[in-house]
Every structure is written in structure tokens, then in C-alpha cells.
One Martini backbone bead per residue (centre of mass of N, CA, C, O) as a GRO file, in nm:
protein
  239
    1UNK     BB    1  -1.482   2.076   1.612
    2UNK     BB    2  -1.664   1.893   1.449
    3UNK     BB    3  -1.790   1.572   1.450
    4UNK     BB    4  -1.648   1.404   1.229
    5UNK     BB    5  -1.355   1.472   1.296
    6UNK     BB    6  -1.376   1.391   1.594
    7UNK     BB    7  -1.430   1.091   1.561
    8UNK     BB    8  -1.168   1.031   1.412
    9UNK     BB    9  -0.986   1.142   1.647
   10UNK     BB   10  -1.094   0.953   1.874
   11UNK     BB   11  -0.982   0.697   1.740
   12UNK     BB   12  -0.677   0.784   1.737
   13UNK     BB   13  -0.654   0.836   2.041
   14UNK     BB   14  -0.716   0.536   2.126
   15UNK     BB   15  -0.494   0.403   1.956
   16UNK     BB   16  -0.252   0.546   2.088
   17UNK     BB   17  -0.320   0.423   2.381
   18UNK     BB   18  -0.304   0.152   2.322
   19UNK     BB   19  -0.434  -0.051   2.569
   20UNK     BB   20  -0.497   0.178   2.702
   21UNK     BB   21  -0.722   0.391   2.871
   22UNK     BB   22  -0.979   0.641   2.855
   23UNK     BB   23  -1.137   0.894   2.987
   24UNK     BB   24  -1.393   1.106   2.946
   25UNK     BB   25  -1.256   1.350   3.076
   26UNK     BB   26  -0.999   1.348   2.900
   27UNK     BB   27  -1.141   1.368   2.626
   28UNK     BB   28  -1.285   1.632   2.676
   29UNK     BB   29  -1.029   1.792   2.719
   30UNK     BB   30  -0.897   1.729   2.438
   31UNK     BB   31  -1.170   1.850   2.271
   32UNK     BB   32  -1.338   2.074   2.416
   33UNK     BB   33  -1.573   1.919   2.560
   34UNK     BB   34  -1.808   1.743   2.689
   35UNK     BB   35  -1.890   1.448   2.841
   36UNK     BB   36  -2.165   1.409   2.676
   37UNK     BB   37  -2.034   1.422   2.406
   38UNK     BB   38  -1.843   1.190   2.419
   39UNK     BB   39  -2.063   0.981   2.486
   40UNK     BB   40  -2.203   1.012   2.201
   41UNK     BB   41  -1.960   0.944   2.036
   42UNK     BB   42  -1.916   0.656   2.148
   43UNK     BB   43  -2.195   0.547   2.076
   44UNK     BB   44  -2.172   0.596   1.765
   45UNK     BB   45  -1.924   0.408   1.722
   46UNK     BB   46  -2.054   0.157   1.806
   47UNK     BB   47  -2.301   0.162   1.605
   48UNK     BB   48  -2.075   0.158   1.354
   49UNK     BB   49  -1.852  -0.086   1.464
   50UNK     BB   50  -1.650   0.018   1.642
   51UNK     BB   51  -1.397  -0.118   1.878
   52UNK     BB   52  -1.534   0.001   2.132
   53UNK     BB   53  -1.479   0.014   2.501
   54UNK     BB   54  -1.570  -0.044   2.835
   55UNK     BB   55  -1.427   0.002   3.169
   56UNK     BB   56  -1.494  -0.051   3.473
   57UNK     BB   57  -1.390   0.129   3.727
   58UNK     BB   58  -1.112   0.162   3.853
   59UNK     BB   59  -0.903   0.259   3.582
   60UNK     BB   60  -1.094   0.302   3.374
   61UNK     BB   61  -1.255   0.303   3.033
   62UNK     BB   62  -1.165   0.385   2.705
   63UNK     BB   63  -1.123   0.151   2.427
   64UNK     BB   64  -0.918  -0.003   2.158
   65UNK     BB   65  -0.878  -0.221   1.894
   66UNK     BB   66  -0.599  -0.209   1.669
   67UNK     BB   67  -0.666  -0.474   1.504
   68UNK     BB   68  -0.976  -0.353   1.416
   69UNK     BB   69  -0.820  -0.110   1.279
   70UNK     BB   70  -0.739   0.165   1.084
   71UNK     BB   71  -0.528   0.362   0.983
   72UNK     BB   72  -0.463   0.642   0.844
   73UNK     BB   73  -0.631   0.754   0.549
   74UNK     BB   74  -0.551   0.933   0.238
   75UNK     BB   75  -0.778   1.048   0.017
   76UNK     BB   76  -0.844   1.121  -0.272
   77UNK     BB   77  -1.102   1.220  -0.474
   78UNK     BB   78  -1.076   0.966  -0.672
   79UNK     BB   79  -1.055   0.747  -0.455
   80UNK     BB   80  -1.314   0.798  -0.306
   81UNK     BB   81  -1.508   0.784  -0.549
   82UNK     BB   82  -1.434   0.485  -0.620
   83UNK     BB   83  -1.523   0.353  -0.360
   84UNK     BB   84  -1.816   0.463  -0.344
   85UNK     BB   85  -1.893   0.337  -0.615
   86UNK     BB   86  -1.836   0.042  -0.558
   87UNK     BB   87  -2.032   0.030  -0.316
   88UNK     BB   88  -2.292   0.133  -0.449
   89UNK     BB   89  -2.302  -0.125  -0.665
   90UNK     BB   90  -2.392  -0.282  -0.411
   91UNK     BB   91  -2.652  -0.434  -0.381
   92UNK     BB   92  -2.886  -0.572  -0.157
   93UNK     BB   93  -2.828  -0.877  -0.303
   94UNK     BB   94  -2.535  -0.871  -0.262
   95UNK     BB   95  -2.266  -0.976  -0.151
   96UNK     BB   96  -2.178  -0.810   0.128
   97UNK     BB   97  -2.367  -0.543   0.147
   98UNK     BB   98  -2.378  -0.468   0.446
   99UNK     BB   99  -2.066  -0.416   0.459
  100UNK     BB  100  -2.059  -0.206   0.236
  101UNK     BB  101  -2.243   0.012   0.384
  102UNK     BB  102  -2.060   0.056   0.636
  103UNK     BB  103  -1.790   0.117   0.489
  104UNK     BB  104  -1.903   0.367   0.345
  105UNK     BB  105  -1.969   0.523   0.613
  106UNK     BB  106  -1.676   0.524   0.720
  107UNK     BB  107  -1.541   0.673   0.501
  108UNK     BB  108  -1.726   0.928   0.514
  109UNK     BB  109  -1.641   0.981   0.828
  110UNK     BB  110  -1.318   1.027   0.744
  111UNK     BB  111  -1.400   1.259   0.559
  112UNK     BB  112  -1.299   1.568   0.415
  113UNK     BB  113  -1.370   1.793   0.200
  114UNK     BB  114  -1.351   1.732  -0.133
  115UNK     BB  115  -1.351   1.420  -0.112
  116UNK     BB  116  -1.636   1.409   0.025
  117UNK     BB  117  -1.800   1.558  -0.175
  118UNK     BB  118  -1.744   1.396  -0.434
  119UNK     BB  119  -1.848   1.118  -0.321
  120UNK     BB  120  -2.142   1.208  -0.246
  121UNK     BB  121  -2.219   1.297  -0.544
  122UNK     BB  122  -2.182   1.038  -0.677
  123UNK     BB  123  -2.354   0.847  -0.510
  124UNK     BB  124  -2.625   1.007  -0.587
  125UNK     BB  125  -2.571   0.882  -0.915
  126UNK     BB  126  -2.629   0.585  -0.801
  127UNK     BB  127  -2.801   0.304  -0.938
  128UNK     BB  128  -2.920  -0.019  -0.804
  129UNK     BB  129  -3.047  -0.314  -0.938
  130UNK     BB  130  -3.196  -0.569  -0.785
  131UNK     BB  131  -3.171  -0.888  -0.736
  132UNK     BB  132  -3.296  -1.230  -0.685
  133UNK     BB  133  -3.205  -1.264  -0.345
  134UNK     BB  134  -3.219  -1.414  -0.065
  135UNK     BB  135  -3.114  -1.333   0.235
  136UNK     BB  136  -3.069  -1.612   0.360
  137UNK     BB  137  -2.886  -1.707   0.132
  138UNK     BB  138  -2.668  -1.498   0.145
  139UNK     BB  139  -2.591  -1.549   0.449
  140UNK     BB  140  -2.505  -1.837   0.418
  141UNK     BB  141  -2.287  -1.800   0.202
  142UNK     BB  142  -2.109  -1.616   0.364
  143UNK     BB  143  -2.058  -1.795   0.615
  144UNK     BB  144  -1.941  -2.036   0.464
  145UNK     BB  145  -1.698  -1.888   0.354
  146UNK     BB  146  -1.578  -1.792   0.622
  147UNK     BB  147  -1.598  -2.105   0.774
  148UNK     BB  148  -1.569  -2.345   0.575
  149UNK     BB  149  -1.859  -2.480   0.508
  150UNK     BB  150  -2.122  -2.690   0.453
  151UNK     BB  151  -2.383  -2.700   0.208
  152UNK     BB  152  -2.735  -2.682   0.170
  153UNK     BB  153  -2.923  -2.704  -0.135
  154UNK     BB  154  -3.181  -2.539  -0.336
  155UNK     BB  155  -3.204  -2.589  -0.699
  156UNK     BB  156  -3.267  -2.408  -1.012
  157UNK     BB  157  -3.262  -2.452  -1.322
  158UNK     BB  158  -3.302  -2.343  -1.656
  159UNK     BB  159  -3.546  -2.551  -1.678
  160UNK     BB  160  -3.674  -2.583  -1.363
  161UNK     BB  161  -3.510  -2.777  -1.190
  162UNK     BB  162  -3.515  -2.943  -0.888
  163UNK     BB  163  -3.258  -2.959  -0.631
  164UNK     BB  164  -3.033  -3.121  -0.416
  165UNK     BB  165  -2.744  -3.004  -0.237
  166UNK     BB  166  -2.383  -3.073  -0.154
  167UNK     BB  167  -2.148  -2.815  -0.066
  168UNK     BB  168  -1.814  -2.668  -0.128
  169UNK     BB  169  -1.714  -2.374  -0.100
  170UNK     BB  170  -1.491  -2.142  -0.294
  171UNK     BB  171  -1.668  -1.896  -0.423
  172UNK     BB  172  -1.708  -1.593  -0.600
  173UNK     BB  173  -1.902  -1.497  -0.904
  174UNK     BB  174  -1.912  -1.217  -1.159
  175UNK     BB  175  -2.142  -1.201  -1.439
  176UNK     BB  176  -2.347  -1.002  -1.612
  177UNK     BB  177  -2.481  -0.919  -1.323
  178UNK     BB  178  -2.416  -1.199  -1.178
  179UNK     BB  179  -2.427  -1.444  -0.920
  180UNK     BB  180  -2.175  -1.702  -0.802
  181UNK     BB  181  -2.138  -2.018  -0.668
  182UNK     BB  182  -1.852  -2.171  -0.604
  183UNK     BB  183  -1.833  -2.542  -0.615
  184UNK     BB  184  -1.837  -2.848  -0.457
  185UNK     BB  185  -2.033  -3.128  -0.574
  186UNK     BB  186  -2.132  -3.402  -0.424
  187UNK     BB  187  -2.362  -3.494  -0.596
  188UNK     BB  188  -2.174  -3.464  -0.882
  189UNK     BB  189  -1.864  -3.478  -0.845
  190UNK     BB  190  -1.812  -3.150  -0.902
  191UNK     BB  191  -1.782  -2.855  -1.039
  192UNK     BB  192  -1.982  -2.554  -0.971
  193UNK     BB  193  -2.226  -2.295  -1.087
  194UNK     BB  194  -2.437  -2.106  -0.862
  195UNK     BB  195  -2.693  -1.921  -0.891
  196UNK     BB  196  -2.830  -1.717  -0.650
  197UNK     BB  197  -3.132  -1.675  -0.784
  198UNK     BB  198  -3.161  -2.017  -0.777
  199UNK     BB  199  -3.142  -2.022  -0.469
  200UNK     BB  200  -3.402  -2.132  -0.248
  201UNK     BB  201  -3.197  -2.270  -0.044
  202UNK     BB  202  -2.978  -2.232   0.266
  203UNK     BB  203  -2.770  -2.456   0.473
  204UNK     BB  204  -2.601  -2.540   0.717
  205UNK     BB  205  -2.424  -2.854   0.845
  206UNK     BB  206  -2.155  -2.789   1.036
  207UNK     BB  207  -1.944  -2.883   0.838
  208UNK     BB  208  -1.628  -2.909   0.762
  209UNK     BB  209  -1.443  -2.848   0.514
  210UNK     BB  210  -1.232  -3.012   0.342
  211UNK     BB  211  -0.925  -3.010   0.218
  212UNK     BB  212  -0.926  -2.823  -0.097
  213UNK     BB  213  -0.835  -2.755  -0.426
  214UNK     BB  214  -1.019  -2.472  -0.569
  215UNK     BB  215  -0.875  -2.282  -0.771
  216UNK     BB  216  -0.979  -2.398  -1.047
  217UNK     BB  217  -1.275  -2.319  -1.025
  218UNK     BB  218  -1.234  -2.019  -1.036
  219UNK     BB  219  -1.032  -1.978  -1.279
  220UNK     BB  220  -1.214  -2.211  -1.455
  221UNK     BB  221  -1.461  -2.051  -1.504
  222UNK     BB  222  -1.782  -2.072  -1.723
  223UNK     BB  223  -1.967  -1.905  -1.608
  224UNK     BB  224  -2.130  -1.690  -1.807
  225UNK     BB  225  -1.868  -1.654  -1.988
  226UNK     BB  226  -1.612  -1.696  -1.860
  227UNK     BB  227  -1.294  -1.693  -1.846
  228UNK     BB  228  -1.084  -1.990  -1.954
  229UNK     BB  229  -0.830  -2.144  -1.881
  230UNK     BB  230  -0.731  -2.438  -2.035
  231UNK     BB  231  -0.530  -2.555  -1.809
  232UNK     BB  232  -0.779  -2.566  -1.641
  233UNK     BB  233  -1.035  -2.668  -1.469
  234UNK     BB  234  -1.349  -2.744  -1.530
  235UNK     BB  235  -1.668  -2.541  -1.541
  236UNK     BB  236  -2.008  -2.575  -1.480
  237UNK     BB  237  -2.308  -2.513  -1.485
  238UNK     BB  238  -2.559  -2.609  -1.314
  239UNK     BB  239  -2.795  -2.870  -1.403
   0.00000   0.00000   0.00000
């Protein structure tokens, strides 16, 4: 068994044994390789973000958190190509681009045969031109959305006017190749769409955003000409 299928099989072996652990010696015997090879494979899984961990001492070994991994998924060649294409189009400045890259690597590592070849060939023919979004801004926005925390922004509008805002993030919108942070702006007391490449600085206030139904902000967005159902609350690009 070559390395890529073995890494995939190793994850499934640990999933099947969870929550019990397996020793390196037992894994080496299972896959008919040396203990050194198994140790290198486990290290490679850790570096790829797979939640494997070692328990030292008598009765210890290696285990995996099954709640943090996916069961086996068999992609067709078309499905694999679609996933890789979608992830490849997430340029380096797009929200969650880092997670998209590692997800793409994990998908590629789990595939063999025609599906893997088709996906890799397609990915090689996709080029994404990055937008101008500071990495620190993107990271702050991502974290605020994950943690539901309030953000303090410095924002430059279409006329070049800069202002400071305190916002409660609702979600992200992409339209015509641009990304927008959709949020409730406390400064303007209204819903706003903030173009990510016009946010010059972003930092968490540490404050938990209060419960607020912001569904209408996302679905009713008119940023960059997005379709807006007339029955929903209006949203305009931040002035």
C-alpha cells in the first residue's frame, strides 16, 4: 500500500478503535510497515490538522477524536473535480482561504484513482487573481463571525471618506467578484454592507454581540446589486 491510501486507512483504523488507542507496534503490524514508517505517517497527519493524539505511558498509544473527522466519503470524478475547483477559486485574500486550502489538501489525500487524477488536473488549470484585502482584516472578520463578537472597523467608502465603525457581524456576501461583511452598524444604527477591500483595519472589541435577528440583513442585501426580496429589510452599502 502506498502512502496516500495508507494515511487514509490509518485514520479509519483509529476511528474504528475510538475512543480506545492503538499502539505504534499494532498499527505497524496492521499495515505491514515499520514502526518508524507509522510514526512518520502519524506526524504527517498531525501536521495536516487531523485530530490524532498520543497518550504516553503504559496502556497508551495513538487515538483520534471521531467527532472531529468525517467518515469515509466516496467522490465520483465529477464530484471531486467540482470540490477542488470551488476550493481553488478561493483566492488567498478571500475569507476562510486558509481553511479552504487545507480542506483541499485533505480531500486530495483521501482520493485515489481517476477521481484524484481528474481533480488534480482541473486544479492545475484554475488561477484566481487575489483582491486587496489585508490578512489581519480577513482574520479578524472570520474570528468575529465564528465567535459572534463585536468588531471595530476603519472603513473607506466609495468617495474616499474614512470612518470608524462598531459593528455586529451577520455574515458574508460575495457579488461580482467582491466580498462584503454584512453587519449591524452601531454607528449608523442600520444594516450595512462593508466591502472587505475597503476595510483598512479591524479588531475585536471582545464584546459578545447581543442576540439579534439579522437574517433580513443577509437575505435583503442590496450590496453590489445583489438580488433583494422586496419583503425583507433593506440594506445599503456603507456610506
